[in-house]
Coordinates of C-alpha atoms in Angstrom, one line a residue:
M1 CA 18.4 2.1 9.1
S2 CA 16.4 4.9 9.1
S3 CA 16.5 7.8 6.1
S4 CA 18.7 10.2 8.3
E5 CA 21.7 7.3 8.4
A6 CA 21.9 6.7 4.7
S7 CA 25.6 6.2 3.7
S8 CA 27.4 6.2 0.6
I9 CA 27.9 2.6 -1.6
T10 CA 30.6 2.5 -4.2
F11 CA 29.4 1.7 -7.9
T12 CA 31.8 -1.5 -7.9
L13 CA 29.8 -2.9 -4.9
L14 CA 26.2 -2.0 -6.7
K15 CA 27.3 -3.3 -9.6
E16 CA 28.3 -6.8 -7.8
I17 CA 25.0 -7.1 -5.9
T18 CA 22.9 -6.5 -8.7
D19 CA 25.1 -8.8 -11.4
D20 CA 26.2 -6.1 -13.1
F21 CA 22.5 -4.5 -13.6
S22 CA 21.5 -7.9 -15.3
E23 CA 18.1 -8.2 -17.2
E24 CA 16.9 -10.6 -14.4
K25 CA 17.5 -8.3 -11.9
M26 CA 15.2 -5.7 -13.0
I27 CA 12.3 -4.9 -11.8
G28 CA 11.3 -1.5 -13.2
R29 CA 12.3 1.1 -15.5
G30 CA 11.3 4.9 -15.4
G31 CA 11.8 8.2 -17.2
F32 CA 15.0 8.4 -15.2
G33 CA 16.3 5.5 -14.1
E34 CA 15.9 1.6 -14.3
V35 CA 15.2 -0.4 -10.6
Y36 CA 17.1 -3.2 -9.7
K37 CA 16.6 -5.6 -6.7
A38 CA 19.6 -6.7 -4.8
V39 CA 20.4 -8.0 -1.4
L40 CA 23.2 -6.0 0.6
N41 CA 26.0 -7.7 2.7
N42 CA 23.9 -8.1 5.6
G43 CA 20.9 -9.5 4.3
D44 CA 19.0 -5.8 3.5
E45 CA 16.9 -6.6 0.8
I46 CA 16.9 -3.0 -1.8
A47 CA 15.6 -1.7 -4.7
V48 CA 18.7 0.2 -6.8
K49 CA 17.5 2.9 -9.1
K50 CA 20.7 3.2 -11.3
L51 CA 19.7 6.9 -13.0
F52 CA 20.4 7.6 -16.7
P53 CA 23.1 9.8 -17.1
I54 CA 22.1 13.4 -17.3
Y55 CA 24.5 15.7 -19.0
D56 CA 23.1 19.2 -18.0
L57 CA 23.1 18.1 -14.2
D58 CA 25.6 19.8 -12.1
D59 CA 27.1 18.3 -9.0
T60 CA 25.1 21.5 -6.8
K61 CA 22.0 20.1 -8.8
F62 CA 22.5 16.4 -7.7
D63 CA 23.6 17.2 -3.7
N64 CA 19.6 19.6 -3.3
E65 CA 17.6 17.1 -4.8
F66 CA 19.6 14.5 -2.7
S67 CA 19.0 16.4 0.4
N68 CA 15.6 16.8 -0.3
L69 CA 15.1 13.0 -0.5
M70 CA 17.6 12.6 2.9
S71 CA 15.1 14.9 4.6
V72 CA 12.0 12.8 3.5
Q73 CA 10.6 10.3 6.9
H74 CA 7.0 9.4 7.5
K75 CA 6.1 6.0 7.3
N76 CA 3.6 6.2 3.7
I77 CA 7.2 7.1 1.8
V78 CA 9.5 5.0 0.4
R79 CA 12.5 5.7 2.9
L80 CA 15.9 6.0 0.4
L81 CA 19.0 3.8 2.2
R82 CA 22.4 4.5 0.3
Y83 CA 23.4 6.5 -2.8
C84 CA 26.1 6.1 -5.3
Y85 CA 27.9 9.3 -6.9
E86 CA 31.3 8.2 -8.5
T87 CA 32.8 10.4 -11.4
K88 CA 35.7 8.6 -12.8
R89 CA 38.2 9.9 -15.8
G90 CA 38.9 8.1 -18.8
H91 CA 40.4 8.7 -22.3
T92 CA 40.8 7.7 -25.4
F93 CA 43.0 8.6 -29.0
Q94 CA 41.8 9.4 -32.3
K95 CA 43.9 10.5 -34.8
G96 CA 46.8 10.1 -32.7
K97 CA 45.6 12.5 -30.4
C98 CA 44.5 12.0 -27.0
Y99 CA 40.8 13.4 -25.7
F100 CA 40.1 13.2 -22.2
S101 CA 36.8 12.6 -20.8
E102 CA 34.4 11.7 -17.3
E103 CA 32.3 9.5 -16.5
T104 CA 28.9 10.0 -13.9
E105 CA 27.7 7.1 -12.0
R106 CA 24.8 8.1 -10.0
A107 CA 22.3 5.5 -8.4
L108 CA 19.8 6.0 -5.4
C109 CA 19.6 2.7 -2.9
F110 CA 15.8 2.6 -1.6
E111 CA 14.1 0.5 0.3
Y112 CA 12.6 -2.8 -1.1
M113 CA 8.7 -3.6 -1.0
Q114 CA 7.8 -6.9 -1.0
G115 CA 4.1 -6.2 -2.4
G116 CA 5.2 -4.6 -5.2
S117 CA 3.3 -1.6 -7.2
L118 CA -0.2 -0.6 -6.4
S119 CA -0.9 -1.0 -9.7
Q120 CA 0.0 -4.7 -9.5
H121 CA -3.3 -4.9 -7.5
I122 CA -5.8 -3.3 -8.9
S123 CA -8.2 -5.0 -11.7
K124 CA -10.1 -3.4 -14.5
N125 CA -13.2 -2.6 -11.9
S126 CA -11.4 -1.9 -8.3
C127 CA -8.7 -3.2 -5.9
K128 CA -8.5 -7.2 -5.5
Y129 CA -8.3 -6.7 -1.6
D130 CA -11.2 -6.2 0.9
W131 CA -12.8 -2.9 1.5
P132 CA -10.6 -2.5 4.9
T133 CA -7.7 -3.2 2.9
T134 CA -8.5 -1.1 0.1
Y135 CA -9.3 1.9 2.7
K136 CA -6.0 1.7 4.4
I137 CA -4.6 2.2 1.2
I138 CA -6.0 5.4 0.8
E139 CA -5.6 6.8 3.5
G140 CA -2.2 5.7 4.1
T141 CA -1.4 7.2 0.3
C142 CA -3.4 10.1 1.3
E143 CA -0.9 10.9 4.3
G144 CA 1.9 9.9 2.7
L145 CA 0.7 13.1 -0.2
H146 CA -0.1 15.1 3.0
Y147 CA 3.0 14.5 4.6
L148 CA 4.8 15.9 0.5
H149 CA 3.0 19.4 0.7
K150 CA 3.0 19.9 4.0
G151 CA 4.8 18.4 6.4
R152 CA 7.8 19.4 6.0
G153 CA 7.3 23.3 6.7
E154 CA 5.8 26.1 4.6
Q155 CA 9.2 26.6 2.4
H156 CA 10.1 22.6 1.6
Y157 CA 7.2 21.7 0.7
I158 CA 7.5 18.8 -2.6
Y159 CA 5.3 18.0 -5.2
H160 CA 5.5 14.9 -7.3
L161 CA 4.0 15.4 -10.0
D162 CA 3.7 11.7 -11.4
L163 CA 1.6 10.4 -8.7
K164 CA 0.0 7.2 -10.2
P165 CA -0.5 3.6 -9.1
D166 CA 2.8 2.5 -10.4
N167 CA 4.4 4.7 -8.3
I168 CA 2.7 3.9 -4.8
L169 CA 4.1 0.8 -3.4
L170 CA 3.3 -1.9 -0.5
D171 CA 5.2 -3.8 1.3
E172 CA 4.6 -7.3 2.9
N173 CA 1.6 -5.8 5.2
L174 CA 0.1 -3.5 2.3
V175 CA 0.9 -0.3 3.4
P176 CA 1.2 1.9 1.6
K177 CA 4.5 4.0 0.5
I178 CA 4.6 7.0 -2.3
G179 CA 8.1 6.8 -4.5
D180 CA 10.2 7.6 -7.7
F181 CA 10.4 11.6 -7.0
G182 CA 11.9 11.6 -10.4
L183 CA 9.3 14.1 -10.9
S184 CA 9.6 15.7 -7.7
R185 CA 10.9 19.4 -7.3
L186 CA 11.2 21.5 -4.2
F187 CA 10.0 25.1 -5.5
G188 CA 10.8 28.6 -4.3
E189 CA 8.5 31.6 -2.5
S190 CA 6.3 31.4 -5.6
K191 CA 3.0 29.5 -4.8
T192 CA 2.3 28.4 -9.0
Y193 CA 5.0 28.3 -11.9
E194 CA 4.4 27.7 -15.3
I195 CA 6.6 25.1 -16.8
S196 CA 7.4 24.6 -20.8
K197 CA 8.1 20.8 -20.7
K198 CA 5.3 18.4 -19.6
K199 CA 6.3 16.0 -17.1
G200 CA 3.8 13.6 -16.3
T201 CA 1.3 10.5 -16.8
A202 CA -1.8 11.0 -19.5
G203 CA -4.7 10.5 -17.5
F204 CA -3.4 11.1 -14.5
M205 CA -2.9 15.1 -15.1
P206 CA -4.7 18.1 -14.4
P207 CA -6.1 20.1 -17.4
E208 CA -4.6 22.8 -16.4
Y209 CA -1.4 21.3 -16.6
I210 CA -1.9 19.7 -20.2
D211 CA -3.3 23.2 -21.2
Y212 CA -1.1 25.7 -19.9
G213 CA 1.4 24.0 -17.5
K214 CA 0.2 25.3 -14.7
V215 CA 1.6 23.6 -10.9
T216 CA 0.1 23.8 -8.0
P217 CA -0.2 21.3 -5.2
K218 CA -4.0 21.0 -6.8
N219 CA -2.0 19.1 -9.1
D220 CA -0.7 16.2 -6.7
V221 CA -4.5 16.5 -6.0
F222 CA -6.1 15.9 -9.0
S223 CA -3.7 12.4 -9.7
L224 CA -4.6 11.4 -6.4
G225 CA -8.2 11.4 -7.1
V226 CA -7.5 9.1 -10.3
V227 CA -5.1 6.7 -7.5
I228 CA -8.5 6.6 -5.5
F229 CA -10.7 6.2 -8.2
Y230 CA -8.8 3.4 -9.5
M231 CA -9.0 1.4 -6.1
L232 CA -12.7 2.1 -6.2
A233 CA -13.7 1.3 -9.5
G234 CA -10.6 0.3 -11.4
K235 CA -9.4 2.0 -14.6
K236 CA -13.0 0.7 -16.2
G237 CA -14.9 2.8 -13.6
Y238 CA -12.9 6.5 -14.0
G239 CA -13.3 5.8 -17.3
H240 CA -17.1 6.0 -17.5
Y241 CA -17.1 8.6 -15.0
R242 CA -14.8 10.9 -17.4
D243 CA -17.0 10.4 -20.1
A244 CA -20.4 10.5 -18.3
L245 CA -19.1 14.2 -17.3
L246 CA -18.0 15.3 -20.3
R247 CA -21.4 14.3 -21.4
Q248 CA -23.0 16.3 -18.5
N249 CA -25.6 13.5 -17.8
Y250 CA -24.6 12.6 -14.3
S251 CA -24.9 13.0 -10.5
D252 CA -22.6 12.4 -8.3
K253 CA -25.2 10.1 -6.3
F254 CA -25.7 8.3 -9.5
I255 CA -21.6 7.2 -9.3
I256 CA -21.4 6.8 -5.7
D257 CA -24.2 4.0 -5.7
G258 CA -22.8 2.6 -8.1
V259 CA -19.5 2.2 -6.5
Q260 CA -21.6 1.1 -3.2
E261 CA -23.2 -1.9 -4.9
S262 CA -20.2 -2.9 -6.9
W263 CA -18.5 -3.4 -3.7
K264 CA -21.4 -5.0 -1.8
K265 CA -21.6 -7.6 -4.6
K266 CA -17.5 -7.9 -4.6
M267 CA -17.4 -8.6 -0.8
E268 CA -20.6 -10.7 -0.3
A269 CA -18.7 -12.9 -2.9
V270 CA -16.0 -13.3 -0.1
M271 CA -16.3 -16.5 1.9
G272 CA -17.0 -15.1 5.7
Y273 CA -17.2 -11.4 5.0
R274 CA -20.3 -9.8 6.1
W275 CA -21.0 -6.1 4.2
D276 CA -21.9 -3.9 6.8
E277 CA -23.3 -0.1 7.7
T278 CA -19.4 1.2 8.6
D279 CA -18.5 -0.2 4.6
I280 CA -20.7 1.9 3.5
L281 CA -19.8 4.3 5.1
G282 CA -16.2 4.2 4.4
V283 CA -17.2 3.2 0.1
R284 CA -19.5 6.5 -0.2
K285 CA -16.7 9.1 1.8
C286 CA -13.7 7.7 -0.6
T287 CA -16.1 8.3 -3.5
E288 CA -17.2 11.8 -2.4
I289 CA -13.3 12.4 -2.1
A290 CA -11.8 10.8 -5.2
I291 CA -15.3 13.0 -6.8
S292 CA -13.7 16.5 -5.6
C293 CA -9.8 15.9 -6.2
V294 CA -11.0 15.0 -10.0
H295 CA -12.8 18.5 -10.2
N296 CA -12.2 20.3 -13.8
N297 CA -11.6 23.8 -11.5
R298 CA -8.6 23.4 -9.3
D299 CA -10.1 25.6 -7.1
N300 CA -12.9 23.1 -6.3
R301 CA -10.8 20.5 -5.5
P302 CA -9.7 20.2 -1.3
S303 CA -6.1 20.6 0.1
T304 CA -4.3 17.4 1.5
T305 CA -4.9 18.9 4.6
M306 CA -9.2 19.0 4.4
I307 CA -8.9 15.2 2.5
I308 CA -7.0 14.1 6.2
E309 CA -9.3 15.9 8.1
K310 CA -12.3 14.1 6.2
L311 CA -10.6 10.9 6.6
K312 CA -10.3 12.0 10.6
K313 CA -14.0 12.5 10.9
L314 CA -14.6 9.1 9.3
D315 CA -12.2 6.9 11.6
A316 CA -14.1 8.5 14.6
R317 CA -17.3 8.0 13.0
I318 CA -16.7 4.3 12.0
K319 CA -14.8 3.8 16.0
E320 CA -18.0 4.9 17.2
M321 CA -20.0 2.7 15.5
L322 CA -17.7 0.0 16.1
K323 CA -17.8 0.6 19.4
E324 CA -22.0 0.7 19.2
D325 CA -21.8 -2.8 17.8
P326 CA -18.9 -4.6 16.0
K327 CA -19.9 -5.9 13.0
P328 CA -24.0 -6.9 13.6
P329 CA -24.4 -9.0 11.6
M330 CA -23.1 -12.3 12.4
P331 CA -25.3 -14.1 15.1
L332 CA -24.4 -14.7 18.3
G333 CA -24.0 -17.9 18.4
K334 CA -21.5 -18.5 15.9
L335 CA -19.1 -14.9 17.1
T336 CA -17.3 -16.6 19.2
D337 CA -14.5 -15.1 22.1
L338 CA -10.8 -16.0 20.9
E339 CA -10.5 -17.3 24.3
N340 CA -12.9 -20.5 23.4
N341 CA -10.5 -21.8 20.5
V342 CA -7.0 -20.7 22.3
K343 CA -3.9 -21.9 23.8
R344 CA -2.8 -19.1 26.3
K345 CA 1.0 -19.0 27.6
N346 CA 1.9 -17.5 30.9
C347 CA -1.6 -15.4 30.8
H348 CA -1.2 -13.8 34.2
N349 CA -2.2 -10.5 32.8
E350 CA -5.6 -9.7 32.4
D351 CA -7.8 -12.1 30.0
L352 CA -6.8 -10.9 26.6
G353 CA -8.8 -13.2 25.0
K354 CA -12.3 -11.8 26.5
Y355 CA -11.3 -8.5 24.5
I356 CA -10.4 -10.1 21.3
V357 CA -13.1 -11.8 18.6
V358 CA -11.8 -13.9 16.0
D359 CA -14.6 -14.9 13.0
P360 CA -15.1 -17.3 12.4
S361 CA -13.5 -19.0 15.3
V362 CA -14.5 -22.9 14.8
E363 CA -12.5 -23.6 11.3
L364 CA -11.9 -21.9 7.7
C365 CA -13.9 -23.0 4.7
F366 CA -13.1 -22.4 1.3
P367 CA -15.5 -23.1 -1.6
F368 CA -12.6 -25.3 -3.4
E369 CA -12.8 -25.2 -7.2
P370 CA -9.6 -26.6 -9.1
K371 CA -6.6 -24.4 -11.2
R372 CA -8.0 -21.5 -8.8
D373 CA -7.1 -19.0 -6.6
I374 CA -9.7 -19.3 -3.5
P375 CA -10.3 -17.0 -0.9
C376 CA -11.7 -16.5 2.6
C377 CA -12.1 -13.6 5.0
L378 CA -10.6 -13.9 8.5
Q379 CA -12.0 -10.9 10.8
L380 CA -10.1 -9.6 14.1
I381 CA -12.1 -7.6 16.8
N382 CA -10.7 -5.7 18.7
K383 CA -12.9 -5.1 22.2
S384 CA -10.3 -3.7 24.9
G385 CA -8.9 -0.4 24.8
S386 CA -5.7 -1.6 24.4
F387 CA -3.4 -1.7 21.3
V388 CA -2.9 -5.4 20.4
A389 CA -0.6 -7.7 17.5
F390 CA -1.6 -9.9 15.4
N391 CA 0.3 -12.2 13.6
I392 CA -1.1 -15.0 11.6
N393 CA 1.1 -18.6 10.2
T394 CA 0.3 -20.0 7.3
D395 CA 1.8 -22.8 4.7
P396 CA 3.7 -20.3 2.6
N397 CA 3.5 -22.6 0.0
K398 CA 0.2 -23.2 0.3
C399 CA -2.0 -20.3 1.9
R400 CA -1.0 -16.8 1.9
A401 CA -2.5 -14.3 4.0
Q402 CA -2.3 -10.5 3.5
P403 CA -1.9 -9.0 5.8
N404 CA -0.3 -11.6 8.0
R405 CA 0.7 -9.2 11.2
G406 CA -0.3 -5.4 12.4
I407 CA -1.5 -3.0 14.7
L408 CA -5.4 -3.6 16.0
A409 CA -6.1 -0.1 17.9
P410 CA -8.4 0.2 20.7
L411 CA -12.1 -0.7 19.6
S412 CA -11.5 -1.6 15.6
N413 CA -11.3 -4.4 14.0
C414 CA -9.3 -5.9 10.7
Y415 CA -9.9 -8.1 7.9
I416 CA -7.7 -10.7 6.4
I417 CA -7.9 -12.1 3.6
L418 CA -6.4 -15.4 3.1
T419 CA -5.7 -17.4 0.0
L420 CA -5.3 -20.5 -1.3
Q421 CA -2.8 -21.5 -4.0
A422 CA -4.1 -23.2 -7.2
Q423 CA -4.6 -26.8 -6.8
E424 CA -4.6 -29.1 -10.5
K425 CA -6.7 -31.0 -8.8
V426 CA -9.3 -32.2 -6.3
P427 CA -8.2 -33.6 -2.8
P428 CA -8.8 -37.0 -2.2
K429 CA -12.3 -36.8 0.2
M430 CA -12.0 -33.1 -0.6
T431 CA -9.6 -33.2 2.9
C432 CA -7.2 -31.2 3.8
H433 CA -4.8 -30.8 7.0
D434 CA -3.6 -27.5 7.1
K435 CA -4.6 -25.0 9.4
A436 CA -3.8 -21.1 10.1
I437 CA -2.8 -19.9 13.3
V438 CA -3.5 -16.1 14.7
Q439 CA -0.9 -15.0 17.9
A440 CA -2.0 -12.1 19.7
T441 CA -0.5 -10.1 22.8
R442 CA -1.0 -6.5 24.0
V443 CA 1.7 -3.9 22.5
S444 CA 1.8 -0.3 23.7
K445 CA 0.7 2.9 21.7
G446 CA 3.6 3.5 19.0
F447 CA 4.2 0.0 18.4
T448 CA 5.1 -0.9 14.4
S449 CA 3.8 -4.0 13.1
D450 CA 7.9 -4.6 11.5
K451 CA 8.3 -5.2 15.3
I452 CA 5.7 -8.6 15.6
T453 CA 8.3 -11.6 14.8
Q454 CA 8.6 -15.2 16.1
D455 CA 11.3 -13.6 18.7
F456 CA 9.2 -11.2 20.0
L457 CA 6.2 -13.1 20.5
K458 CA 7.9 -16.1 22.4
K459 CA 9.5 -13.3 24.9
S460 CA 5.8 -12.0 25.4
S461 CA 4.4 -12.4 28.7
A462 CA 1.3 -13.1 27.7
V463 CA -0.1 -14.9 23.8
D464 CA -3.0 -15.9 22.7
V465 CA -3.2 -18.7 20.2
A466 CA -5.5 -19.3 18.2
E467 CA -5.4 -22.9 15.3
L468 CA -7.7 -22.2 12.8
P469 CA -8.4 -25.5 10.5
I470 CA -8.6 -25.2 7.2
V471 CA -11.4 -26.8 5.6
Y472 CA -12.8 -27.7 2.1
V473 CA -16.1 -26.8 1.0
T474 CA -18.1 -27.8 -2.0
S475 CA -18.5 -24.5 -4.6
P476 CA -21.6 -23.7 -5.8
Q477 CA -20.4 -24.5 -9.3
G478 CA -19.0 -27.9 -8.2
P479 CA -15.3 -29.3 -7.6
S480 CA -14.8 -30.5 -11.0
N481 CA -11.5 -32.6 -12.4

């Protein structure tokens, strides 16, 4: 269902599928309403935002805001699926007199995001994921905000005014989508406004908004910069940056070098990951963007158009670097084509396995420690000029893969973080009988990851399948009971 097909839903049905808006079904609370998880009769999971009563909101205002939400359609914006707007009359008797009243119920139903909010994936030091995944989240968030500012025409731009990790949601493949437009407003002809009642979240609001109530697109750009900083260096790192800014005893290079070194140490600790020049370039450029976004003078902050242009140039440069040498640090004897460990089905097409590299290619080694989740990194490299869909199968009760499916563009790579669920005890003889299964097949440009299902793979004419056994190895600390 697309946003343009959003339809009405009765309040009675909403009460039914949320167990009368029970605490057990509640998954969030914002300034304008509470959010509940529910399942429609067709099996679709949705997030129901039950709006708080707004007594001074007339029908016209609600219709305008609803039309605003309906018109927003972008891969990095949470989709509106259903809506409820019902008014019922009631009456009460007081001191022998009958008093009539009206009660209005309003609710908006959005696609349910299985990955939760971005805030759940950020530690005090950085985003919890590997750098390529973190970069894709940064890039997707920037593209979503650019769409709100520019994607709907000059007269229909939207300012979010409360952009923060809590309002950026992730789907099952960690694709970011901007949500919660409770503070969004469509403005008229003027590009700058002054509002008396400040709305937003402390720490994410720019100084001109806090001091004077000024609203321009640069408000959201400032918030975006803070979000990127949180992903790069955590709340702690952003706090250090603001402190250094106040003391005026810092340089941009010092900040960028520090973020780069922190990410290098983080990724070198992940089994199977090799930090290289493409990662260094990505971290440094994103840190530069974050610093420019949080400039105290809004005139010195970039527009979303400028940010997207910088990211496109970065992507082009990384693509060139991968084309010249895809992840060079790995010894050639260990970097093996998928075809060396592959079972091919009906492969009458050009041999796909010759152009897809899986690394590691023989087995996945996890440094085992009891009572602790253990990550391991798997890299897929597309050396071909075609788009390739991939799917990662694991036992979800023992090992989760993020992302577990996706699309590899020509001459690109992708990292999958596999995480073993914590186990109480060391397994006998450190043995494991589980495995990860990698499936890959060529697809056309424009093919999306939500179409990668087992049914699709069964019907595909050529699918490469690589089985990678999971192996426990002794951690540097050594296993303990």
